Short mmCIF file of C-alpha atoms in Angstrom, two decimals:
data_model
loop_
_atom_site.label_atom_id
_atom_site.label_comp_id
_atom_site.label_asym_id
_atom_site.label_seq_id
_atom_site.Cartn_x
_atom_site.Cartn_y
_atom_site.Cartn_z
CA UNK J 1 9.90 10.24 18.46
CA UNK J 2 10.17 12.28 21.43
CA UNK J 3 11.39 15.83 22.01
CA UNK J 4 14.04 16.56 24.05
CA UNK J 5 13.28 18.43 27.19
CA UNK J 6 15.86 21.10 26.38
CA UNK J 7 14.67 21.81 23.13
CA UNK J 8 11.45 23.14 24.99
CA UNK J 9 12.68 26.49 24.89
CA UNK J 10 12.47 28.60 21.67
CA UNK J 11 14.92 30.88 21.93
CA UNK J 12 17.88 31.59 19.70
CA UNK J 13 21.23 30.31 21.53
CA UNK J 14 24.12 32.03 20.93
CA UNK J 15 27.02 30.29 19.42
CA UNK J 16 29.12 29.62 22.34
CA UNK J 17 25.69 27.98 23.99
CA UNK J 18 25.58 25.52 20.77
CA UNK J 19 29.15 24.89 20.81
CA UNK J 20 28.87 23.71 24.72
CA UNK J 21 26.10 21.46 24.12
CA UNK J 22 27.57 19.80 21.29
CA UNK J 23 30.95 19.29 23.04
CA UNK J 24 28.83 18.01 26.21
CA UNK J 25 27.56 14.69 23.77
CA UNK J 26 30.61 14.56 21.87
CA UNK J 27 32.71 14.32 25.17
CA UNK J 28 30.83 11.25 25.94
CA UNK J 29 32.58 8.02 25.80
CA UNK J 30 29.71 6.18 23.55
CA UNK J 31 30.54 6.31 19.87
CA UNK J 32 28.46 8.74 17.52
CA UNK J 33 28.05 8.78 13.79
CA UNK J 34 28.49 12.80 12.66
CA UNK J 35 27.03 13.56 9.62
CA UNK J 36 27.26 17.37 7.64
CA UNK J 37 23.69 19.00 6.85
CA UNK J 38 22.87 22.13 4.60
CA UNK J 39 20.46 24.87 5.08
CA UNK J 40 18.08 22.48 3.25
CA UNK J 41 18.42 19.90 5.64
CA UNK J 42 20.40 17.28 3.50
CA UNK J 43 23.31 15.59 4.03
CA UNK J 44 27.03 17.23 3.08
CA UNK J 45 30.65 15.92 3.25
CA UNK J 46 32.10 16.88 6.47
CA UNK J 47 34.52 19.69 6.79
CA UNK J 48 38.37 19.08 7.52
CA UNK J 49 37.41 21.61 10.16
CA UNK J 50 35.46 18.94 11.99
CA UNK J 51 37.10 16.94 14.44
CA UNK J 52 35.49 13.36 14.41
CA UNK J 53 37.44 12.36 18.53
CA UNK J 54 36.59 8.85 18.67
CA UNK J 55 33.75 8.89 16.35
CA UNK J 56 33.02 8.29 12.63
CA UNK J 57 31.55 9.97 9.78
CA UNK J 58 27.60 9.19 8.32
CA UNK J 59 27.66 8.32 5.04
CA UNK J 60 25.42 6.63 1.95
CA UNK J 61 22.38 8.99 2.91
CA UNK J 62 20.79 11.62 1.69
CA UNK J 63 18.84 13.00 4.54
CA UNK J 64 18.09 12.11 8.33
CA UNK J 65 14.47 11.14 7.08
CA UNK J 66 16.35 8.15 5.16
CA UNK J 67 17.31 6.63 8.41
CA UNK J 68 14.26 6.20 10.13
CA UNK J 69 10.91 4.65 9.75
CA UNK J 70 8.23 6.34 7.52
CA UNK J 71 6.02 7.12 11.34
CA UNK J 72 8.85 9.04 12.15
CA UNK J 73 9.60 11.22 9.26
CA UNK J 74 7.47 14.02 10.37
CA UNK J 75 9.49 14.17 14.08
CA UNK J 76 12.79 14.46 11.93
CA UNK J 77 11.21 16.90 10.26
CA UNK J 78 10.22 18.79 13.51
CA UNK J 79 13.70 18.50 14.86
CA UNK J 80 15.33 19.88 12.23
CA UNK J 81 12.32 23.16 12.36
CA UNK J 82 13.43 23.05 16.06
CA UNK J 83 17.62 23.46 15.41
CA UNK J 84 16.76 26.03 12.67
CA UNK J 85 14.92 28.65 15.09
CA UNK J 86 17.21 27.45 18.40
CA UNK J 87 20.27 26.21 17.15
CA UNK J 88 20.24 23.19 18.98
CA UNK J 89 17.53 19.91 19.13
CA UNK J 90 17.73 16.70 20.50
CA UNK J 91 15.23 13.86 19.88
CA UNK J 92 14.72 10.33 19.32
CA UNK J 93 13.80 8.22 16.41
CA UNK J 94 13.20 4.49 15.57
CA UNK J 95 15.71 3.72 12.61
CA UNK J 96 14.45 2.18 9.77
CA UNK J 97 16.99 -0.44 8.80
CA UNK J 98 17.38 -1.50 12.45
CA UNK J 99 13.80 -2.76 12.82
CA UNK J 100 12.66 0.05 14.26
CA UNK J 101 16.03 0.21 17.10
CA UNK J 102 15.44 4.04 18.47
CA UNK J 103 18.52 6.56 18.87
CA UNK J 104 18.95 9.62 19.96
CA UNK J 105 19.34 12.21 17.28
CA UNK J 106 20.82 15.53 17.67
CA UNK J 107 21.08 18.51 15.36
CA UNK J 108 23.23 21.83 15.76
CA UNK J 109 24.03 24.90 13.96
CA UNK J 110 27.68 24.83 13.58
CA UNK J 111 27.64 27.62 10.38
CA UNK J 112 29.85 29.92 12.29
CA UNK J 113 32.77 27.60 13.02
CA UNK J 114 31.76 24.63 9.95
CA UNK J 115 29.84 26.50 7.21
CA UNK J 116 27.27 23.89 8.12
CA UNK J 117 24.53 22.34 10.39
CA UNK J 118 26.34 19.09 12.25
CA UNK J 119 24.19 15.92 12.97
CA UNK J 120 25.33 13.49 15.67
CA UNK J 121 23.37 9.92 15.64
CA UNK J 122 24.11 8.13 18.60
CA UNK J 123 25.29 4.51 17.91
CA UNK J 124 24.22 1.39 20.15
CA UNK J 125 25.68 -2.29 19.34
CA UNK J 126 22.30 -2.45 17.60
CA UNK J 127 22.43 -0.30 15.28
CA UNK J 128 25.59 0.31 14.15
CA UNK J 129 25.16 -2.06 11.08
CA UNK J 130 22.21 -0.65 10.14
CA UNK J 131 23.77 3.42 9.97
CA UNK J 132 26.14 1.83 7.44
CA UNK J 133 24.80 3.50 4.07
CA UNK J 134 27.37 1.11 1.82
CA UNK J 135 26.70 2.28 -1.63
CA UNK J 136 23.42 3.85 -1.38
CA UNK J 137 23.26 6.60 -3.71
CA UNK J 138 22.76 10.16 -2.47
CA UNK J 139 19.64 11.80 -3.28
CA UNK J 140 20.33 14.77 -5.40
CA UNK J 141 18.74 17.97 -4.00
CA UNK J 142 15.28 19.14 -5.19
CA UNK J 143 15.26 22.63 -5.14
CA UNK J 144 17.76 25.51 -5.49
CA UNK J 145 18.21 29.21 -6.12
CA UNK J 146 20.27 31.17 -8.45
CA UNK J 147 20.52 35.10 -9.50
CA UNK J 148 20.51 36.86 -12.76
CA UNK J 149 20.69 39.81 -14.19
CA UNK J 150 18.58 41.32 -16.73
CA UNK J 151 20.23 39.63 -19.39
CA UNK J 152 19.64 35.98 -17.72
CA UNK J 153 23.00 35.83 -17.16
CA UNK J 154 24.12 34.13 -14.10
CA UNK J 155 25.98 36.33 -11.42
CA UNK J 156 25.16 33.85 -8.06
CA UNK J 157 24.38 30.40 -7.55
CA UNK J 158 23.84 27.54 -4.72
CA UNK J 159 25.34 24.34 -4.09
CA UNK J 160 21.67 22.83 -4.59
CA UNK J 161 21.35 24.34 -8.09
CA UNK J 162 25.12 22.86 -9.17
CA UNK J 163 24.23 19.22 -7.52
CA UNK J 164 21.41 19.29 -9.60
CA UNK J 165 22.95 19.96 -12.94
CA UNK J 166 26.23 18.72 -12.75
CA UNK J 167 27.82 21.53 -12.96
CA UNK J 168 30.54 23.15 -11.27
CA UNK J 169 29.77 26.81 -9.49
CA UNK J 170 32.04 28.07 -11.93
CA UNK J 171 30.59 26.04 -15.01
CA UNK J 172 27.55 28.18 -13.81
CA UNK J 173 28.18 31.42 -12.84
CA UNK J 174 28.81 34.14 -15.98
CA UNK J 175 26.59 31.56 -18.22
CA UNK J 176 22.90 32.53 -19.99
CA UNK J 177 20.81 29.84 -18.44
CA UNK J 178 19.43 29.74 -21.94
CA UNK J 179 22.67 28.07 -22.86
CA UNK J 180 21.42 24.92 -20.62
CA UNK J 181 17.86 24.57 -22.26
CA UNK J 182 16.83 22.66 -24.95
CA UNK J 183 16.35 24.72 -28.02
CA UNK J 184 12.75 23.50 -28.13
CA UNK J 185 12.34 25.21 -24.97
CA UNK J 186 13.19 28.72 -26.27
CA UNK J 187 10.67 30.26 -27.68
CA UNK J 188 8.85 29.35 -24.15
CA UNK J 189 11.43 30.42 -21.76
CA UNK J 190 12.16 33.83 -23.70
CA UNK J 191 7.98 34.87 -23.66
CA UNK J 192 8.15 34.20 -20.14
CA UNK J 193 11.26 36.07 -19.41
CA UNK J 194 10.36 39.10 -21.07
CA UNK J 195 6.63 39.09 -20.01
CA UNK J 196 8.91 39.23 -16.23
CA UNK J 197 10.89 41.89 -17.01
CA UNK J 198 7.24 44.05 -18.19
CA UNK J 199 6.67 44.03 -14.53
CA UNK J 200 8.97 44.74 -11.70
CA UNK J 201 8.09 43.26 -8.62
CA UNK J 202 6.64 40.79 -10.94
CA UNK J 203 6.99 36.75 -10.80
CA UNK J 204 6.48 34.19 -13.63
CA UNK J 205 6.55 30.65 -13.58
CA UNK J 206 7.04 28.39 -16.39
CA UNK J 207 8.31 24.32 -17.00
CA UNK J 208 11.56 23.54 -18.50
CA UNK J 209 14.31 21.36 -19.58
CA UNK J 210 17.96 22.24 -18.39
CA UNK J 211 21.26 20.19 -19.88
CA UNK J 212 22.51 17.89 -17.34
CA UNK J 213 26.79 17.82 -17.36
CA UNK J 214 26.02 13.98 -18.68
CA UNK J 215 24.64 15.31 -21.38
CA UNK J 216 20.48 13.98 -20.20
CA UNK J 217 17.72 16.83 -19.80
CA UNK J 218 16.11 17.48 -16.45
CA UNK J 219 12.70 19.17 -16.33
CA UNK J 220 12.29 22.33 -13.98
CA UNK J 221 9.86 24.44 -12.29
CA UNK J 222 11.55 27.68 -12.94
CA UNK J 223 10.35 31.10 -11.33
CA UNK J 224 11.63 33.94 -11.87
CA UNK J 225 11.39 37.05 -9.63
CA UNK J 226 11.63 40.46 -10.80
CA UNK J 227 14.18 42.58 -8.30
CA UNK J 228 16.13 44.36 -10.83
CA UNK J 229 14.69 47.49 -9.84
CA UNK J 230 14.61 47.07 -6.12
CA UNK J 231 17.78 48.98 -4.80
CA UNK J 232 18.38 46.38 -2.23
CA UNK J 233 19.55 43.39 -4.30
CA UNK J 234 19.25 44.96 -8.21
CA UNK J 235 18.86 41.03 -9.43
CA UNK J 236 16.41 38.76 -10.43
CA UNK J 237 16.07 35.78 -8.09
CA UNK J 238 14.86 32.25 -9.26
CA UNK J 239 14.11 29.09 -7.87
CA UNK J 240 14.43 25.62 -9.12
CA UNK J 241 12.64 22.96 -8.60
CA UNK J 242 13.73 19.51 -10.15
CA UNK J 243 10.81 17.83 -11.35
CA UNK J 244 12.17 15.72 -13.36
CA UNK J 245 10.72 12.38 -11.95
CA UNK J 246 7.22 13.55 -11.62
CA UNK J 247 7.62 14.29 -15.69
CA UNK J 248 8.93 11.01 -16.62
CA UNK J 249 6.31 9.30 -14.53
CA UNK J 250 3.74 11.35 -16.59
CA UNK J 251 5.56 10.19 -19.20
CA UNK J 252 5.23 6.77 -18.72
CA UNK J 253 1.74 6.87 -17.38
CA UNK J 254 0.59 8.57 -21.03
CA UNK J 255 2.89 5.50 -22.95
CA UNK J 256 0.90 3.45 -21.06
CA UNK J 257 -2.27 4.75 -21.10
CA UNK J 258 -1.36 4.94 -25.00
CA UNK J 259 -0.58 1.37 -24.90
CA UNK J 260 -3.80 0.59 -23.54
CA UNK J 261 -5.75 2.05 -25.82
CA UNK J 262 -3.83 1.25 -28.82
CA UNK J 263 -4.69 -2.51 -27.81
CA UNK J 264 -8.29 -1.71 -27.35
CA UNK J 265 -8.96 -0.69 -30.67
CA UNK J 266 -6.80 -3.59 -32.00
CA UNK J 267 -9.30 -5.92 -30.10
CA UNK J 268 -12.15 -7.34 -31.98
CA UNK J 269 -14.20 -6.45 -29.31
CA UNK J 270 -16.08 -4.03 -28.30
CA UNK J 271 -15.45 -2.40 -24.53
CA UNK J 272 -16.96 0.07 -22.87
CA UNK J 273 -15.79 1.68 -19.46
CA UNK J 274 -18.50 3.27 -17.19
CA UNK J 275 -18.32 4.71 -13.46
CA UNK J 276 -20.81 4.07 -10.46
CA UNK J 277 -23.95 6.61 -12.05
CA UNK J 278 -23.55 4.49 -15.58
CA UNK J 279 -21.88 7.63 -17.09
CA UNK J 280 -19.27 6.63 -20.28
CA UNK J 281 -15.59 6.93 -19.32
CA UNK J 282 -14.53 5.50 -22.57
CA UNK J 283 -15.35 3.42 -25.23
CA UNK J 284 -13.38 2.21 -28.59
CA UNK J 285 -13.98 2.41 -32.05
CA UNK J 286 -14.96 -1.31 -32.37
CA UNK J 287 -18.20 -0.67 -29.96
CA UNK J 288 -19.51 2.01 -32.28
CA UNK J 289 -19.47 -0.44 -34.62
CA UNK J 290 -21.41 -3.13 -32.60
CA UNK J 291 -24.20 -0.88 -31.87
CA UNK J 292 -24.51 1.18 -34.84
CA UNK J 293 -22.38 4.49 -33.87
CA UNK J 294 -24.57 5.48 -31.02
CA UNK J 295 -23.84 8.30 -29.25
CA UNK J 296 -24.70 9.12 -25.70
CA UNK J 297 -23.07 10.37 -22.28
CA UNK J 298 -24.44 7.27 -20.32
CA UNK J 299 -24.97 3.43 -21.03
CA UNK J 300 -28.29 3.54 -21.12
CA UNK J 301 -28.44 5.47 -23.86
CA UNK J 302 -26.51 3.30 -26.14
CA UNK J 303 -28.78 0.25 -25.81
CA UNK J 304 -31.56 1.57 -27.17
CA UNK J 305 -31.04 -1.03 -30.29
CA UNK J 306 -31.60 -3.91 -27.88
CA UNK J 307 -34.83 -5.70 -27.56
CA UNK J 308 -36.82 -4.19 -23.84
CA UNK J 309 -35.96 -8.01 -22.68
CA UNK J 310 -32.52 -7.42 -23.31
CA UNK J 311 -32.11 -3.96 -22.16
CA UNK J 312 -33.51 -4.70 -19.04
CA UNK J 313 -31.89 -8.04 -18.12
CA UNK J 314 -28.81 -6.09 -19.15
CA UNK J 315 -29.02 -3.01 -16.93
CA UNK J 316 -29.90 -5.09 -14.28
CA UNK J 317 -27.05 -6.92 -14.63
CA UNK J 318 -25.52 -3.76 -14.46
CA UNK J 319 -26.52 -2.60 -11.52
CA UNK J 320 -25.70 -6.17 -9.67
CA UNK J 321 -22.39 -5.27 -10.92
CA UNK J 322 -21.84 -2.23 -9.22
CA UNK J 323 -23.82 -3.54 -5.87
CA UNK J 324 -21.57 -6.47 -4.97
CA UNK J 325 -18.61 -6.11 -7.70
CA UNK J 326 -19.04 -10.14 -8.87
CA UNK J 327 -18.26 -10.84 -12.45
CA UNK J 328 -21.16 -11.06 -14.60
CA UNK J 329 -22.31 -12.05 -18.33
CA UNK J 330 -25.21 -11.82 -20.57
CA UNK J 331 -26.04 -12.07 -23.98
CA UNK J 332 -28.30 -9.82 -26.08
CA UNK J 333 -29.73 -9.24 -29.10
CA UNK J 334 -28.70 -5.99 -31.23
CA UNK J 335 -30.82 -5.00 -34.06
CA UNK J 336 -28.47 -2.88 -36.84
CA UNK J 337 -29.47 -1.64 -39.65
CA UNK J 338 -31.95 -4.12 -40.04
CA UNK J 339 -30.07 -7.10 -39.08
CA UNK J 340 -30.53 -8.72 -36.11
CA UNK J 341 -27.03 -9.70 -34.11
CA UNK J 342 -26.12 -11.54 -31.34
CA UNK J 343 -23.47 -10.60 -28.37
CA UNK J 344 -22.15 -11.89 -25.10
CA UNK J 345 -21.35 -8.71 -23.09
CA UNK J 346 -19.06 -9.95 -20.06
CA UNK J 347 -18.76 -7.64 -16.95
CA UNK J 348 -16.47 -6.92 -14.86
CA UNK J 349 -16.06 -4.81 -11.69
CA UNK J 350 -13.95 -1.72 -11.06
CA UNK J 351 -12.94 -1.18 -7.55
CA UNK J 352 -11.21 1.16 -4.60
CA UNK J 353 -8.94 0.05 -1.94
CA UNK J 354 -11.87 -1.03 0.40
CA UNK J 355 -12.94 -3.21 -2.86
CA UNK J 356 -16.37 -1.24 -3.48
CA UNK J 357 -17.21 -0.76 -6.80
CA UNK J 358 -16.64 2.82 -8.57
CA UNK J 359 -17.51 1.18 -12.01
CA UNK J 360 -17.28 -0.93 -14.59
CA UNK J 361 -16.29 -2.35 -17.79
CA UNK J 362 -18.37 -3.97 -20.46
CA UNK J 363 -16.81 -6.13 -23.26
CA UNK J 364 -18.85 -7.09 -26.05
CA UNK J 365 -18.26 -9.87 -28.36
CA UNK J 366 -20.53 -10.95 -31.13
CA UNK J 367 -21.56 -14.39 -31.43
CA UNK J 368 -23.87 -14.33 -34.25
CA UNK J 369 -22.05 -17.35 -36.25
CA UNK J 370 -21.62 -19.24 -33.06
CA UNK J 371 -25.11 -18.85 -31.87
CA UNK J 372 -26.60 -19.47 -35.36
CA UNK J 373 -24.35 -22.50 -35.64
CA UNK J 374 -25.54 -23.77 -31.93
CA UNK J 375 -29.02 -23.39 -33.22
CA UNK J 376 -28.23 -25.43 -36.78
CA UNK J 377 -26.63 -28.02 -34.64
CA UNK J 378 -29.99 -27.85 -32.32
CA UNK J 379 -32.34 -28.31 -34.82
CA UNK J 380 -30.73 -30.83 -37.15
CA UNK J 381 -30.87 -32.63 -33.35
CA UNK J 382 -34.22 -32.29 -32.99
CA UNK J 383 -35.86 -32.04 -36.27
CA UNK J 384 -36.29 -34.18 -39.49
CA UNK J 385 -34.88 -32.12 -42.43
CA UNK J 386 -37.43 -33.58 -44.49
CA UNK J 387 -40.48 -33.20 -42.74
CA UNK J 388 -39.89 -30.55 -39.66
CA UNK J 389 -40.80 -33.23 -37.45
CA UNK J 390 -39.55 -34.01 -34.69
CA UNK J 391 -36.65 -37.00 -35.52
CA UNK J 392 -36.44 -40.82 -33.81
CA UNK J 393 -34.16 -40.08 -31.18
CA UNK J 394 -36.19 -36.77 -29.87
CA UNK J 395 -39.89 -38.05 -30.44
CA UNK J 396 -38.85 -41.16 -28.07
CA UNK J 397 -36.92 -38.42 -25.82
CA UNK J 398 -40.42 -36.63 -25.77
CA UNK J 399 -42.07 -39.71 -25.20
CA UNK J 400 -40.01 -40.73 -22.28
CA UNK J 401 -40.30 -37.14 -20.74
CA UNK J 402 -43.89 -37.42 -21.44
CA UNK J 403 -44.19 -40.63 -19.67
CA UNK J 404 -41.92 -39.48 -16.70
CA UNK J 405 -43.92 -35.97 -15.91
CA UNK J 406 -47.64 -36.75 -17.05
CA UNK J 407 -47.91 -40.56 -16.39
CA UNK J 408 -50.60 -39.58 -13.87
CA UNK J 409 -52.93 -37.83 -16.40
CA UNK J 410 -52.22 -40.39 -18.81
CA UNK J 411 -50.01 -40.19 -22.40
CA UNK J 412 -51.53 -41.17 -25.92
CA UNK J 413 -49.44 -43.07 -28.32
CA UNK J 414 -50.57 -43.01 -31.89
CA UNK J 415 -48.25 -45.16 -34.55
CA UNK J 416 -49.19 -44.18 -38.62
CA UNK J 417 -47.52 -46.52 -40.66
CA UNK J 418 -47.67 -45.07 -44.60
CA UNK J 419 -48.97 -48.27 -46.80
CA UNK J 420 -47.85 -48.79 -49.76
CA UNK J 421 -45.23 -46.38 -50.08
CA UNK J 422 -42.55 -48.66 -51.35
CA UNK J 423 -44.77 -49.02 -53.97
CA UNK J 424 -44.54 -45.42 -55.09
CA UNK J 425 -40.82 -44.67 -54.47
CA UNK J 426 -40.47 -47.64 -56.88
CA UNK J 427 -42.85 -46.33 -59.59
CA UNK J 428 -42.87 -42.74 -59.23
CA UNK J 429 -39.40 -42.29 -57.58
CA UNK J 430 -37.76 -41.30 -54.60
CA UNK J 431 -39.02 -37.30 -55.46
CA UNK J 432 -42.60 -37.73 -55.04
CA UNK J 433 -41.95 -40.15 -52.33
CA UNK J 434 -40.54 -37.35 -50.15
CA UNK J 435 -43.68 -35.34 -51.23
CA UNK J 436 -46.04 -37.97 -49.94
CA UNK J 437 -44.02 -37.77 -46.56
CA UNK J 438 -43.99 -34.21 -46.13
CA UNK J 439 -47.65 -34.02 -46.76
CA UNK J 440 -48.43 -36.81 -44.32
CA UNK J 441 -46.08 -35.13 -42.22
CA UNK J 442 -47.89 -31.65 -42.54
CA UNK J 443 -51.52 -33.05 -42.03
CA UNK J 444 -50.55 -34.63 -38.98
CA UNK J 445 -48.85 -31.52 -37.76
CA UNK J 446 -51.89 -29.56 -38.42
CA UNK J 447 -54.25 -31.83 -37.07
CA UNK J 448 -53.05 -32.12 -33.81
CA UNK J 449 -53.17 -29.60 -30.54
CA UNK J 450 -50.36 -26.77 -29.88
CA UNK J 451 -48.15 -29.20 -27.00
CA UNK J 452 -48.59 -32.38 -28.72
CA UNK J 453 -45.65 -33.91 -30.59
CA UNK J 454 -44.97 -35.48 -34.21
CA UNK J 455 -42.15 -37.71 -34.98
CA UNK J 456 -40.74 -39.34 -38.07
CA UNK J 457 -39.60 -42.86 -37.04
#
């Protein structure tokens, strides 16, 4: 946006300057869109007083900064500084639903003649569509003024304060503004009031929630000022502040955040949230659990019931984590209360808008049954049940992987056949037959080197 070379100059013109400029653009023949502005630089129905000539009336916004593009919000903002210390700016600006189409923009302080600041947007082809608000709700004001007297009753009011409750000037003025808060909000207000009055001069803030005329509460930064004993205005003067959608995104930020961890210790899991130095951000219930309710301000501490193998391949697992933010998993060994578990702890990456890592989260699951299971199903792959050795199909899958690897330093191939031993499963029974195996099967065993094999054909 660019200034306006007359707006260079800083001093205050005088009414009939103002009035002169403005009639010099609205005397033009190109077509303007005039829109009312208050002293808080938002935008107000146009006077009867104001005569429109061949142009039309802005509405369906709520301020000049909803017109143009977010680059140029601080411009509008330095045109309307400009018009409130000269009484007249001109600049232009790219508007926003016009892809960026610029206009001139022109501000002037018309309170003398209007009651009101007058902005005049000059229209092109271009971008006359795009100044057409349609149904766009106004924004309501944000902040407003009022004065009271000692008894909180309210003796003066702006427009601001009424837009933002609802109610009318008159609904307002004569009226305790304790009458508009919720009763849960008394106690509150009242200790702040009267700690105010203690002190002239004095100033108190304090967060409330007024009655909106639909009958909905709206949360306020009140602040009251103590004048009542300064001769020149006898009142006490406070501002409002609406901040009433800053609370309600709190709001929903804690429901959520309540959400979340209502879920996490609903999980049968165990997480574990960490920034970039290891330090614990949270963790649930069902972790303390896992690891034996260990306590500690870091995750190093709390893995002091893994095995040093563990520990180690964990952390450094860890730290790969928070190095190059790529998903990771490991599983460990716990040892609680005597009892030896197993868990899968999966990793994941937490990261900023650049997509470094500022930390982590850990979420442990415990696979004891599986793993034991995996291991049953292992062994009753590998091994006789009988006899602990090795079965047909893995002594000839040894055999073969013996003959593949170490045919050049040669592979010996003894066969024992038991003789005989039909003879005493048939006299002596199947029992003692399965004796004579498993002590052929443990003489064998212990008669032959650490990496040789044993099979039961």
């Amino acid at each position: 946006m660019s200034d306006g070379g007359a707006d260079a100059e800083q001093r205050r013109l005088d009414p009939r300057e103002i009035e002169a400029r403005l009639n010099d653009v609205l005397d033009r023949p190109e077509s303007f869109a005039l829109a009312g502005i208050n002293h808080h630089g938002l935008f107000v129905p146009l006077p009867p007083t104001v005569d429109l000539r061949h142009h039309r009336a802005l509405t369906g916004y709520a301020s000049a900064l909803d017109l143009v593009v977010a680059e140029d919000a601080t411009a509008v903002i330095e045109l309307w500084e400009r018009a409130l210390a000269t009484g007249a700016a001109s600049g232009e600006a790219r508007l926003a639903r016009a892809a960026g189409h610029p206009v001139m923009l022109h501000v002037f302080d018309t309170t003398p003649r209007h009651g009101i600041y007058l902005g005049v947007v000059d229209i092109s082809a271009s971008a006359e569509v795009a100044l057409d608000g349609g149904d766009n709700p106004a924004l309501r004001p944000r902040v407003g003024w009022l004065r009271k007297d000692q008894l909180a009753v309210v003796v003066e009011v702006d427009d601001a304060v009424s837009l933002m409750l609802g109610w009318t000037r008159e609904q307002l003025l004569t009226t305790r503004t304790l009458d508009f808060l919720d009763p849960d909000d008394h106690t509150l207000a009242i200790s702040s009031w009267m700690s105010m009055l203690a002190e002239p001069g004095s100033r108190r803030r304090v967060r409330l929630r007024h009655r909106h005329a639909d009958g909905s509460w709206r949360w306020f930064d009140v602040t009251n000022h103590n004048r009542l004993n300064d001769p020149a205005h006898g009142d006490v003067l406070t501002e409002m502040v609406d901040v009433t959608d800053e609370m309600e995104a709190q709001e929903a930020l804690r429901s959520r955040e309540n959400l979340l961890r209502r879920l996490t210790e609903t999980l049968p899991v165990g997480l574990l949230q960490f920034d970039r130095d290891l330090h614990v951000l949270y963790r649930n219930d069902r972790l303390g659990e896992m690891l034996g309710e260990r306590h500690g301000a870091t995750v190093p501490d709390l893995l002091d019931a893994l095995p040093d193998g563990d520990r180690e391949a964990l952390l450094a697992q860890l730290r790969g984590l928070l190095t190059d933010g790529a998903d990771r998993g490991v599983e460990v060994a716990v040892c609680v209360d005597g009892a030896t578990r197993r868990f899968t702890v999966a990793l994941r990456a937490l990261c900023d808008d650049a997509e470094v890592p500022t930390g982590g989260i850990a979420c442990l699951t415990d696979v004891t049954e599986s793993v034991e299971l995996r291991e049953q199903l292992a062994d009753r792959a590998t091994y006789d049940a009988l006899t602990r050795c090795q079965n047909r199909a893995s002594i000839l899958a040894t055999l073969q992987q013996r003959l593949d690897l170490e045919a050049a330093r040669g592979v010996a191939v003894v066969f024992v056949d038991l003789d005989r031993f039909k003879a005493v499963n048939d006299e002596f029974g199947h029992v003692v037959g399965d004796q004579v195996l498993v002590e052929a099967a443990r003489r064998l065993t212990t008669g032959v080197r650490g990496d040789d094999a044993v099979g039961r054909l």
